[in-house]
Structure formats: structure tokens, C-alpha cells
């Protein structure tokens, strides 16, 4: 380790020590902290009030170019496991570094052991589950915390400020908190260097004295005391949207949701249904659909009826400190900091709902850390209800225990009448009366220009705000560019072109790490790097001036006490990054992650689709190739057959085929996916003959290689969906409704799994499975009823991983809040298992690609 890395490691360890010292004050069960524990196996020890070791931590830094592997991790873990304290205490390996593939296997095995799944860890260790090493490591975890020392100390200052006696001003409070943390930081250095173990121990009272705070929590900060004032303040919170406030005015009236994975006809749900579930809830929709606005409304409306909803930003999450996130949510409403203890108490309250916004958009290590914290309470069903909000339903599901089946919702887009109402409100706000007919004349051309995107509240209102100021933007990317220029003009910010370019470089580099946010230290470092890159190509720029211009026009904003820097809306980070790739100021990443689809689409809208971009997306984000292909207008050259073949191998399960192309007389191109040895151009006659026995499509002359690949893939998927007409399951002699429905669900699940295996791109089956959702069912069958249309048997249901069906006289029902919906047994059984399986897989594929992509 270099000298720089050594200093960085010491500072990082000390900052984590400061946070753990504050944890002693926050946790009423803890009595002391000890630093530099036994035999270099432990850096930080948390002791109970009785002096016993409760939790041990080993802190390690890792250079960015290196990862943690199995051997290095087990060397640390086993050193702990042989200590006497390992029998009763928990252990944590804490690092700012990345895990390699083998390191991720160790982390996953430890997580499985914590849930009672013994085989993965026992196999890696090569010992039995009764071995002392296994027993000890069954209580061990690996936590990644990539925040730097400055960001960690900023969080410590925030926690201390919540404990300090009130100051005259916010500035005085922040200064006192900073001085208190500095005192504790210096004291920890002195204790760490003491050779006597007993002198390396700091008790609760000494920590409190160093910080100048009470040793026990103030009664005024207890959740039982805070609850009433929180409800009162939350009920009065103005619902707002940072980019387009008018959206909130419309959605306050009736924000509509759709429950996902419903059998039969889908039905809209009301916002308050999110609070009626006993288990966790997911709200997953594409960017700009109004998710954040909806949860702001939910918080306000729930408070009015006496139900506390705490809304937190996932970007502010620190590993191992979910309670701090809840405390931040309280502070955002009440306007004063609260200690973590208050957040922990709120999370223990079963009447509370914690909404974590942007949960799927944080970096993968952060999601794994949050998953670890959610395991125990969510599996046990205790404490606060949980609502996870984000773009990616698969990422959100992965944050929950596999044993839990969450209720999943998506936002419903703006309807035509709501768009008309938006125009009326916008015009009236400008002081001009607006007739409904006039508003419709504004809406119709906007709908025509935006097409399907007109239902997106963010995009529609952005386009509306630009009405009459300039020609209508021709694409989403052009809309974002024009909107940013309008923001700059209104705020008086100058040099917006350079600001846009620099922010594009910064957000592209952040997206390479799976996030759209940075702490203040990292933000200024990345911005200064972008400025250097601009200067190298002759563009004069100044870091402070760029930051101030971006802040003034609202392109960036700050969250929470530690002032985490984020874009005004996450989609702006995608646009700016995509524009940087399109302009060549930042190269494409070597790999793409699930949240990278939008930046690649923006890049394609601006500069088209290159061969590198097409291959990258096909390999890592194959479902995104369908919308991306619209922008591929490259001319088909001699190498086109080989490129199409390479792309198809990323999309299609048919890996042993080649692609041949033939130019037809009318200029169109015949494409044949055949078992030939080579991909090449061939003559029209040979191609027509080959097309009789192989998959073939005819495409327009301006269709690029990616468009051809997705057309062939679509045809193969549709072929998999074709089946002989299968009648519904027949009532067999002696079969009961339970037996008949169970058989239908079982056969549907088998057929759906087979379809998924056939149509999913290689290596991406899990993504499609997550979108399809659980294939089991929990249901209660009621008493049959007769009416003029025949017999109808009511059925309450909830999608689940298994099958649990109860036949009842109508007296029993699913527990309150768990109803996925109501239908009839006859309606569910009206379609055969094959038809039902095809419908569910088709809907999932279209949700991941383009609506109606698979309509024959």
C-alpha cells in the first residue's frame, strides 16, 4: 500500500470510528466503544452497557483499480472467526472498495447464511454447519461504503447537530457540530495509539462530553413526542414538483396507479391503496411519470387522516444507517435535524409508512447494503410499512427478501382531458382566460409531436412551457436542450453550452458507477476534471463559475444536510450524459447497467447509432435495442451481415445461425436467418428460395443493422407465441374449484417458464422473469352467485411465488390489505394455461421494449 493509500485508510477508519461512537449514543443498548481491537482482526468494537462485545468491525480501504476477492475476504473473516468473542457477537467487514466476482459470491453466501440457507457458505468454507468457523461467520456481513472521509464526517456533523442544544442560528448550529466532531475525531486518534486495551475504550458519557451533547436522548426528540407535530406539518406541506409544478396541481385531484400483474383485465387503483398493504409495496415506472409527485401527495393526504408517511431520498442513504434516512425524512418536514434514534423509533412504529424514492437508481453496493438492512424487518413483517419507488422493478424486487411478494404498482400517464386541464391552468396562471376549445387546439399538436410521450407528465409539461417561444422540438433530446436554454435565459445564467457540456461529462462518469448523485467533495472533484477536459480542447472554463451557473438555473440541486448534489430531475442527468457521448466529449462506458438505457437512447436521438453503441446495448441491455433501433439509419455495407449476426447472438436463443442479406429490385432488403456457415450478401433468387424454409423479413432501405436484428428477433418471439388453439381446462368428474384453479395455475407457470427460456436474450432470463412477476397465486374462492348472465364465483387473489387457494362459503377472505384484486373463477379459467402464459410473457416483453411491439 502506498503512503497516500495508508493516509487515506487511516482517515477513512477514523471517520467510521466517529460514526460508530455516535452510534453508541444513538443506541440505548450500547455503553462504550473500543478502537483497535485484538490481533488486528477488529478495528472497532461496540460494547453493551454490561461491557460485553455486541458488534465488531474491520475497516479496510481499497484502491479504485483493485477489488476484493474470496481469498482476501476469508483471510479477514477467518481471523475474526477463531476469536472467543465470535461465538456471541456479530461481525462486519467494512470497505470503500469494490468486490470482484469471487468477493460477491462470499457476500451472497453470508447473506444466505443470515436467512438460514446454509449450503452456499458451508460449500465455500469447505466445513460443516456445526464447525465453529461457520457458526461465527453465519453472523458476519460485508458492507461497502464508498463515501469518502469528508462525506462521512458531514453525516456525523448532521447527527451531532440533532443532539446539540438549540443554537441562535442554523450557521451557529453547524459550526458547533463541526467543532464537536473535530474534538471526537482527534480524541479517537489518541485512544487508538494507546498500547493498553483498557485505555482504548471510550464510554457513553465520555463520548457525550466530547461532543457536548446529552448522554441520553432528549424526551423532546422521542418519536412518541414528535409524531403529532410531524402529522400536523406533513398535512400542510405544499406538494411540489421541482421541474414542472403544474403537474402536482393535476395529480393532487386523482393520481392514478395501475396494479401490475393482474389476471384478466387491468384496473386502476387509487393512491391510498399503497397504504392498505400489510407487506412491502413497489411503485415502479419510467422516468418522468410523476412517481415523486405522487408520493408527496400520499404523504400529505395520509397525514390529514392521521397516518404518518415518511418520505426519504435514496441518494442520501449511507450503508447501515436506514434509521438516519428516516430521521432525514422527519427533518425535511419539520425543518430541524433529528437524531438517528428518532428515526429508529419511527421505523419501529407499525403505523408508519417509509417511502424510499429513487431506490433503484442508487449504486449497486448501496442497494445491496439497503437489502441487508431490510431483510430482518421485512421478512418478519414488523415495524414500518415499506414503499420502494424507482424506475426498475427488477432492481426494486432484489432489494427485498426473496420470500416476500410485494404488491407492485405503476403510474398511469396523463390522459387527454388532463392535458387540456394543464393547458387551461398554465394559461390562467399567466393572466389570460382560456376557453376549453382553445386549450384543445394547443394540446392536439403537442400530442402529435410527442406521440406516446404525451402521456408522460414531465415531457408534456416541458413541451407546454416552450409553446410559442420557438419552433417545436423535434425529439426528446431537442426538448431537453430547449428547456435547459429556457431555464438559463430566465435565470440569467451565462455560458449554458459549456455548463451543459461539463455536466454531461460529470453525469456520464457518475452513471458509469450506477448513480446520478455525488457528495460535495466528489462533485467538485469531478467538475474540476471536466473543466480540465474542456480546456484541453480549447474551451475556457472555471469550476466555480460552472457550478454557480448550473445551480442558479436549477440544473443541479442539493439534498439534505450533507448537500448531496443531484440533477434537478434524474432524467436530466441521463440527457446530459447522452449528449456528452453523442458529442464525443466522454467515451461510451465499457459496460452498461440496467439504469443506462435512457442515456443511450438520448445519445442515439442526437447522433444516431454507431456500431459500438449497438453492440454495447445488445450485449448489456438487449431489451433497449428495440427503441434504440428506431434511430439506426446506417447504410448497409459489405460488413452488415456479420454485424447483424453478432447483434442477433445477443438477442436470440438461436446461436447456430447466420444472417444473409439480399437487395431487392425495389431497393428494400430481404433478410434471412439461416443455418448457413457464413453471413453474407447473396443474390435475390437464392435469398427468396432460402426464405421459404427459414425466418425472413423484408425491411426498408434505410433500416440499419440494429433495426434488422430486432425485426428478426421479433419474428422469432412471435413464432414462439404461436400455439394450437387450446380450450380452457374442462371440469373433470369430481374435481373441485380448488383443484381446477390449482391445475390452471401450475400449467400456466410451467408454460410461462418455458416461454421465458425461449424468448429471453441469452444471459437475461432473470430480467424477463422479474418483469413477468410471480407465477403463483394466493386466492379465496367465494360462494357461487346466479344472475341473468349465468353463474359467477367471486375470487379474491394476490400474485405469489407459491399456490395457496382456499374454497370458502364466503365468510373468509384474504387478510385486510392483501387483496390484489377481485375477479371471478370463471373469468380466470376462461383462457387456457397456454393463452394465459403467452399473454403474461408478451405484456412483460412489451413493458421492457415498446408498447404493442408484439402485436401481430
mmCIF file with all atom_site columns, C-alpha atoms in Angstrom, residues 416-428 432-451 454 459-470 472-473:
data_model
loop_
_atom_site.group_PDB
_atom_site.id
_atom_site.type_symbol
_atom_site.label_atom_id
_atom_site.label_alt_id
_atom_site.label_comp_id
_atom_site.label_asym_id
_atom_site.label_entity_id
_atom_site.label_seq_id
_atom_site.pdbx_PDB_ins_code
_atom_site.Cartn_x
_atom_site.Cartn_y
_atom_site.Cartn_z
_atom_site.occupancy
_atom_site.B_iso_or_equiv
_atom_site.pdbx_formal_charge
_atom_site.auth_seq_id
_atom_site.auth_comp_id
_atom_site.auth_asym_id
_atom_site.auth_atom_id
_atom_site.pdbx_PDB_model_num
ATOM 1  C CA . UNK A 1 416 ? -56.178 13.798 -22.935 1.00 0.00 ? 416 UNK A CA 1
ATOM 2  C CA . UNK A 1 417 ? -58.562 15.663 -20.633 1.00 0.00 ? 417 UNK A CA 1
ATOM 3  C CA . UNK A 1 418 ? -55.829 16.127 -18.021 1.00 0.00 ? 418 UNK A CA 1
ATOM 4  C CA . UNK A 1 419 ? -53.566 17.621 -20.681 1.00 0.00 ? 419 UNK A CA 1
ATOM 5  C CA . UNK A 1 420 ? -56.313 20.025 -21.641 1.00 0.00 ? 420 UNK A CA 1
ATOM 6  C CA . UNK A 1 421 ? -56.715 20.982 -17.984 1.00 0.00 ? 421 UNK A CA 1
ATOM 7  C CA . UNK A 1 422 ? -52.955 21.573 -17.706 1.00 0.00 ? 422 UNK A CA 1
ATOM 8  C CA . UNK A 1 423 ? -53.104 23.991 -20.636 1.00 0.00 ? 423 UNK A CA 1
ATOM 9  C CA . UNK A 1 424 ? -56.051 25.816 -19.092 1.00 0.00 ? 424 UNK A CA 1
ATOM 10 C CA . UNK A 1 425 ? -54.257 26.173 -15.748 1.00 0.00 ? 425 UNK A CA 1
ATOM 11 C CA . UNK A 1 426 ? -50.987 27.289 -17.368 1.00 0.00 ? 426 UNK A CA 1
ATOM 12 C CA . UNK A 1 427 ? -52.786 29.932 -19.423 1.00 0.00 ? 427 UNK A CA 1
ATOM 13 C CA . UNK A 1 428 ? -54.836 31.160 -16.468 1.00 0.00 ? 428 UNK A CA 1
ATOM 14 C CA . UNK A 1 432 ? -55.070 35.095 -19.761 1.00 0.00 ? 432 UNK A CA 1
ATOM 15 C CA . UNK A 1 433 ? -58.506 33.401 -19.756 1.00 0.00 ? 433 UNK A CA 1
ATOM 16 C CA . UNK A 1 434 ? -58.523 30.202 -21.767 1.00 0.00 ? 434 UNK A CA 1
ATOM 17 C CA . UNK A 1 435 ? -61.556 28.506 -23.319 1.00 0.00 ? 435 UNK A CA 1
ATOM 18 C CA . UNK A 1 436 ? -61.551 24.731 -23.380 1.00 0.00 ? 436 UNK A CA 1
ATOM 19 C CA . UNK A 1 437 ? -61.660 24.720 -27.176 1.00 0.00 ? 437 UNK A CA 1
ATOM 20 C CA . UNK A 1 438 ? -58.582 26.959 -27.268 1.00 0.00 ? 438 UNK A CA 1
ATOM 21 C CA . UNK A 1 439 ? -56.793 24.622 -24.874 1.00 0.00 ? 439 UNK A CA 1
ATOM 22 C CA . UNK A 1 440 ? -57.617 21.654 -27.097 1.00 0.00 ? 440 UNK A CA 1
ATOM 23 C CA . UNK A 1 441 ? -56.130 23.446 -30.078 1.00 0.00 ? 441 UNK A CA 1
ATOM 24 C CA . UNK A 1 442 ? -52.866 23.688 -28.100 1.00 0.00 ? 442 UNK A CA 1
ATOM 25 C CA . UNK A 1 443 ? -52.942 20.090 -26.882 1.00 0.00 ? 443 UNK A CA 1
ATOM 26 C CA . UNK A 1 444 ? -53.558 18.381 -30.227 1.00 0.00 ? 444 UNK A CA 1
ATOM 27 C CA . UNK A 1 445 ? -50.311 19.487 -31.955 1.00 0.00 ? 445 UNK A CA 1
ATOM 28 C CA . UNK A 1 446 ? -48.347 18.732 -28.787 1.00 0.00 ? 446 UNK A CA 1
ATOM 29 C CA . UNK A 1 447 ? -49.795 15.220 -28.706 1.00 0.00 ? 447 UNK A CA 1
ATOM 30 C CA . UNK A 1 448 ? -48.937 14.784 -32.357 1.00 0.00 ? 448 UNK A CA 1
ATOM 31 C CA . UNK A 1 449 ? -45.354 15.918 -31.806 1.00 0.00 ? 449 UNK A CA 1
ATOM 32 C CA . UNK A 1 450 ? -44.783 13.851 -28.656 1.00 0.00 ? 450 UNK A CA 1
ATOM 33 C CA . UNK A 1 451 ? -46.741 10.758 -29.735 1.00 0.00 ? 451 UNK A CA 1
ATOM 34 C CA . UNK A 1 454 ? -47.565 12.942 -24.431 1.00 0.00 ? 454 UNK A CA 1
ATOM 35 C CA . UNK A 1 459 ? -42.252 15.706 -21.072 1.00 0.00 ? 459 UNK A CA 1
ATOM 36 C CA . UNK A 1 460 ? -45.705 17.109 -21.794 1.00 0.00 ? 460 UNK A CA 1
ATOM 37 C CA . UNK A 1 461 ? -45.354 19.996 -19.375 1.00 0.00 ? 461 UNK A CA 1
ATOM 38 C CA . UNK A 1 462 ? -41.830 20.756 -20.565 1.00 0.00 ? 462 UNK A CA 1
ATOM 39 C CA . UNK A 1 463 ? -43.160 20.944 -24.130 1.00 0.00 ? 463 UNK A CA 1
ATOM 40 C CA . UNK A 1 464 ? -46.063 23.086 -22.934 1.00 0.00 ? 464 UNK A CA 1
ATOM 41 C CA . UNK A 1 465 ? -43.692 25.542 -21.242 1.00 0.00 ? 465 UNK A CA 1
ATOM 42 C CA . UNK A 1 466 ? -41.900 26.041 -24.576 1.00 0.00 ? 466 UNK A CA 1
ATOM 43 C CA . UNK A 1 467 ? -45.097 26.795 -26.517 1.00 0.00 ? 467 UNK A CA 1
ATOM 44 C CA . UNK A 1 468 ? -44.798 29.966 -28.586 1.00 0.00 ? 468 UNK A CA 1
ATOM 45 C CA . UNK A 1 469 ? -41.169 30.637 -27.673 1.00 0.00 ? 469 UNK A CA 1
ATOM 46 C CA . UNK A 1 470 ? -39.525 28.778 -30.554 1.00 0.00 ? 470 UNK A CA 1
ATOM 47 C CA . UNK A 1 472 ? -41.457 22.786 -31.531 1.00 0.00 ? 472 UNK A CA 1
ATOM 48 C CA . UNK A 1 473 ? -38.576 20.425 -30.595 1.00 0.00 ? 473 UNK A CA 1
#
